[in-house]
Amino acid sequence: MELIANLATGFAVALTVKNIAYCFVGVLLGTLIGVLPGIGPVATIAMLLPITFNLPPESALIMLAGIYYGAQYGGSTSAILVNLPGESSSAVTTIDGYQMARQGRAGPALAIAAIGSFFAGCVATVLVAFFAPQLADLASEFAQADYFSLMVLGLVAAVVLARGSVLKAMAMVLLGLLLGMVGTDVMDSTPRFTFGIPELTDGIGPAIVAMGVFGVAEVIANLEQRGERRVFAAQITRLLPSKDDLRRSWKAILRGTGLGSMLGILPGGGALLASFAAYTLEKRIAKEPQRFGQGAIEGVAAPESANNAGAQTSFVPLLTLGIPTNPVMALMFGAMMIHGIAPGPNVINERPELFWGMISSMWIGNLLLVVLNLPLIGLWIKLLTVPYRLLYPAIILFCCIGVFSVNNSAYEVGMLAVFGLLGYLFLKLGCEPAPFLLGFILGPMMDENLRRALLLSHGDFSVFVTRPISATLLALAAVLLLLTIAPAVRRTREEAFAQ
């Protein structure tokens, strides 16, 4: 009964005309940036952060959340029709989705992707509503030492679950931690690592880092791509999947939803990991694994269900523990701090209208996304034919305007360019930027909790292993690292990400 009362509170917030409008704007923008290759939800949310300064917190977070899970829907459109994932979590959808389009079955592929995403989104939202309050009650028992250990586990998981070399992922986390230390010391208010530059005394803004590393860098990388996109638009004769398509897909949708919901909660997880894991699972258990890569509809249903489920359950650690599990959640963390809301277990009790309003808006957003994706498929096809050389100046312009509007600082626009080049260097070196951003966001929090824990224990480091919660979290982090070193586990990890 308490859950029903809480959801009633949430729907009272989410169903206002203003919040429905912001939810619509969010999912529309999310679908748009998901359809268009070259800019993802991280850069888009970073660009829109300054716009949300004057909005009510509920409206701002509802819109930003809609961008994230809306991008999971839209990313499948370009993945299926153009063989280019508009969003990174849709990369695995290209394998079978594009083959279906070449065989004249783009319509059923798009429909199954939308059906799977809608079902997974609704189920994941139920799970968030049910489990988040219990996790928040547990988190209320955490002390500073426990929070520090939890963040260590989160960064270790980000390293283990990152694509590519574990050593490179560790280096990216450490670089992020180092840059996160730039600014004013939270304990004694003295500048550190500013090198006498006044603009750095407030630290480096997360929006600058995210837009540079994920937005500008992606634009530069995409400019290297030559050739015209071939869009299989003329072959979309019908959208409704056949009975055989539904028979083959429904189990994959269920498995993808379950797997994505679990992986979305993990630190370092989220939509990207969920989609790859779901595809790998379907291929492993299939009676005819040779069909995968040739246009198997299960290869579209499972990852598209998983990435949407993972996108929505990744809000659980943010709202209950105050820990961002992926780059988008790191920016959502920043958005909440901008509005004076400290993410963590107190949000549910102190701001129930915010917490339950955001959760309730996810159901509304998923319904709006079904309306936007299938009936407007012709519009998305038209957008896919726009040459990228016409899109990238607008992307760069919006990034610069977004950064400049925060503090009216040309210096920060210059920093955007520096981080754009740095992100491009990461791509060239095969270094995934997600662990870098997580390290950057969590670095100051880890520093503060570490020093407060030592202050309370009078400098005794044993507090991190004598507290049961802290010791358990550190032990899990150590086990994760040891398992990654094991040859069999390392091979399995590499095979999963090589799909």
CSV table of N, CA and C in Angstrom, one decimal, residues 68 154 157-158 161 263-271 310-311 313-318 321-330 333 434 438 442:
chain,number,residue,atom,x,y,z
A,68,TYR,N,18.1,10.4,-21.8
A,68,TYR,CA,18.9,9.2,-21.7
A,68,TYR,C,18.2,8.0,-22.2
A,154,GLY,N,33.0,0.9,-7.1
A,154,GLY,CA,32.5,1.4,-8.3
A,154,GLY,C,33.5,1.7,-9.4
A,157,ALA,N,34.9,-1.7,-10.6
A,157,ALA,CA,33.9,-2.3,-11.6
A,157,ALA,C,33.9,-1.6,-12.9
A,158,ALA,N,34.1,-0.3,-12.9
A,158,ALA,CA,34.2,0.5,-14.2
A,158,ALA,C,35.4,0.0,-15.0
A,161,LEU,N,34.7,-3.7,-16.2
A,161,LEU,CA,33.6,-3.8,-17.2
A,161,LEU,C,33.9,-3.0,-18.4
A,263,LEU,N,22.3,-5.7,-14.7
A,263,LEU,CA,23.5,-5.1,-15.1
A,263,LEU,C,23.5,-3.6,-15.0
A,264,GLY,N,22.3,-3.0,-15.2
A,264,GLY,CA,22.2,-1.5,-15.0
A,264,GLY,C,22.5,-1.0,-13.7
A,265,ILE,N,22.3,-1.9,-12.6
A,265,ILE,CA,22.5,-1.4,-11.3
A,265,ILE,C,24.0,-1.5,-10.9
A,266,LEU,N,24.8,-2.3,-11.6
A,266,LEU,CA,26.2,-2.5,-11.3
A,266,LEU,C,27.0,-1.2,-11.6
A,267,PRO,N,27.9,-0.8,-10.7
A,267,PRO,CA,28.8,0.3,-11.0
A,267,PRO,C,29.6,0.0,-12.3
A,268,GLY,N,29.7,0.9,-13.2
A,268,GLY,CA,30.4,0.6,-14.4
A,268,GLY,C,29.5,-0.1,-15.5
A,269,GLY,N,28.3,-0.4,-15.1
A,269,GLY,CA,27.4,-1.1,-16.0
A,269,GLY,C,26.6,-0.2,-16.9
A,270,GLY,N,25.3,-0.4,-16.9
A,270,GLY,CA,24.4,0.4,-17.7
A,270,GLY,C,24.0,-0.2,-19.0
A,271,ALA,N,23.5,0.7,-19.9
A,271,ALA,CA,23.0,0.2,-21.2
A,271,ALA,C,24.0,-0.4,-22.1
A,310,GLY,N,18.6,-1.5,-18.8
A,310,GLY,CA,19.8,-1.0,-18.1
A,310,GLY,C,19.9,0.5,-17.9
A,311,ALA,N,19.4,1.2,-18.9
A,311,ALA,CA,19.4,2.7,-18.8
A,311,ALA,C,18.5,3.1,-17.6
A,313,THR,N,17.4,1.2,-14.8
A,313,THR,CA,17.8,0.7,-13.5
A,313,THR,C,19.1,1.4,-13.0
A,314,SER,N,19.8,2.0,-13.9
A,314,SER,CA,21.1,2.7,-13.5
A,314,SER,C,20.8,3.9,-12.7
A,315,PHE,N,19.5,4.3,-12.6
A,315,PHE,CA,19.1,5.4,-11.7
A,315,PHE,C,19.1,4.9,-10.2
A,316,VAL,N,19.0,3.6,-10.0
A,316,VAL,CA,18.9,3.2,-8.6
A,316,VAL,C,20.1,3.5,-7.8
A,317,PRO,N,21.3,3.2,-8.2
A,317,PRO,CA,22.5,3.6,-7.3
A,317,PRO,C,22.6,5.1,-7.2
A,318,LEU,N,22.3,5.8,-8.2
A,318,LEU,CA,22.4,7.3,-8.1
A,318,LEU,C,21.4,7.9,-7.1
A,321,LEU,N,22.2,5.6,-3.4
A,321,LEU,CA,23.5,5.6,-2.8
A,321,LEU,C,24.3,6.8,-3.1
A,322,GLY,N,23.8,7.6,-4.1
A,322,GLY,CA,24.6,8.8,-4.5
A,322,GLY,C,25.8,8.4,-5.3
A,323,ILE,N,25.8,7.3,-5.9
A,323,ILE,CA,26.9,6.8,-6.7
A,323,ILE,C,26.5,6.7,-8.2
A,324,PRO,N,27.1,7.5,-9.1
A,324,PRO,CA,26.8,7.4,-10.5
A,324,PRO,C,27.5,6.2,-11.1
A,325,THR,N,26.8,5.4,-11.9
A,325,THR,CA,27.4,4.1,-12.4
A,325,THR,C,27.9,4.2,-13.8
A,326,ASN,N,27.6,5.3,-14.5
A,326,ASN,CA,28.1,5.5,-15.9
A,326,ASN,C,28.1,7.0,-16.2
A,327,PRO,N,28.7,7.4,-17.3
A,327,PRO,CA,28.9,8.8,-17.6
A,327,PRO,C,27.6,9.7,-17.5
A,328,VAL,N,26.5,9.1,-18.0
A,328,VAL,CA,25.2,9.9,-18.0
A,328,VAL,C,24.8,10.1,-16.5
A,329,MET,N,24.9,9.0,-15.7
A,329,MET,CA,24.5,9.2,-14.3
A,329,MET,C,25.4,10.2,-13.6
A,330,ALA,N,26.7,10.3,-14.1
A,330,ALA,CA,27.6,11.2,-13.5
A,330,ALA,C,27.1,12.7,-13.7
A,333,PHE,N,24.1,13.3,-11.6
A,333,PHE,CA,24.6,13.7,-10.3
A,333,PHE,C,25.0,15.2,-10.2
A,434,ALA,N,34.7,6.5,-20.7
A,434,ALA,CA,33.8,6.3,-19.6
A,434,ALA,C,34.5,6.2,-18.2
A,438,LEU,N,34.0,8.9,-14.9
A,438,LEU,CA,33.6,8.4,-13.6
A,438,LEU,C,34.6,8.7,-12.6
A,442,LEU,N,33.8,11.0,-9.3
A,442,LEU,CA,33.9,10.4,-8.0
A,442,LEU,C,35.2,10.9,-7.2
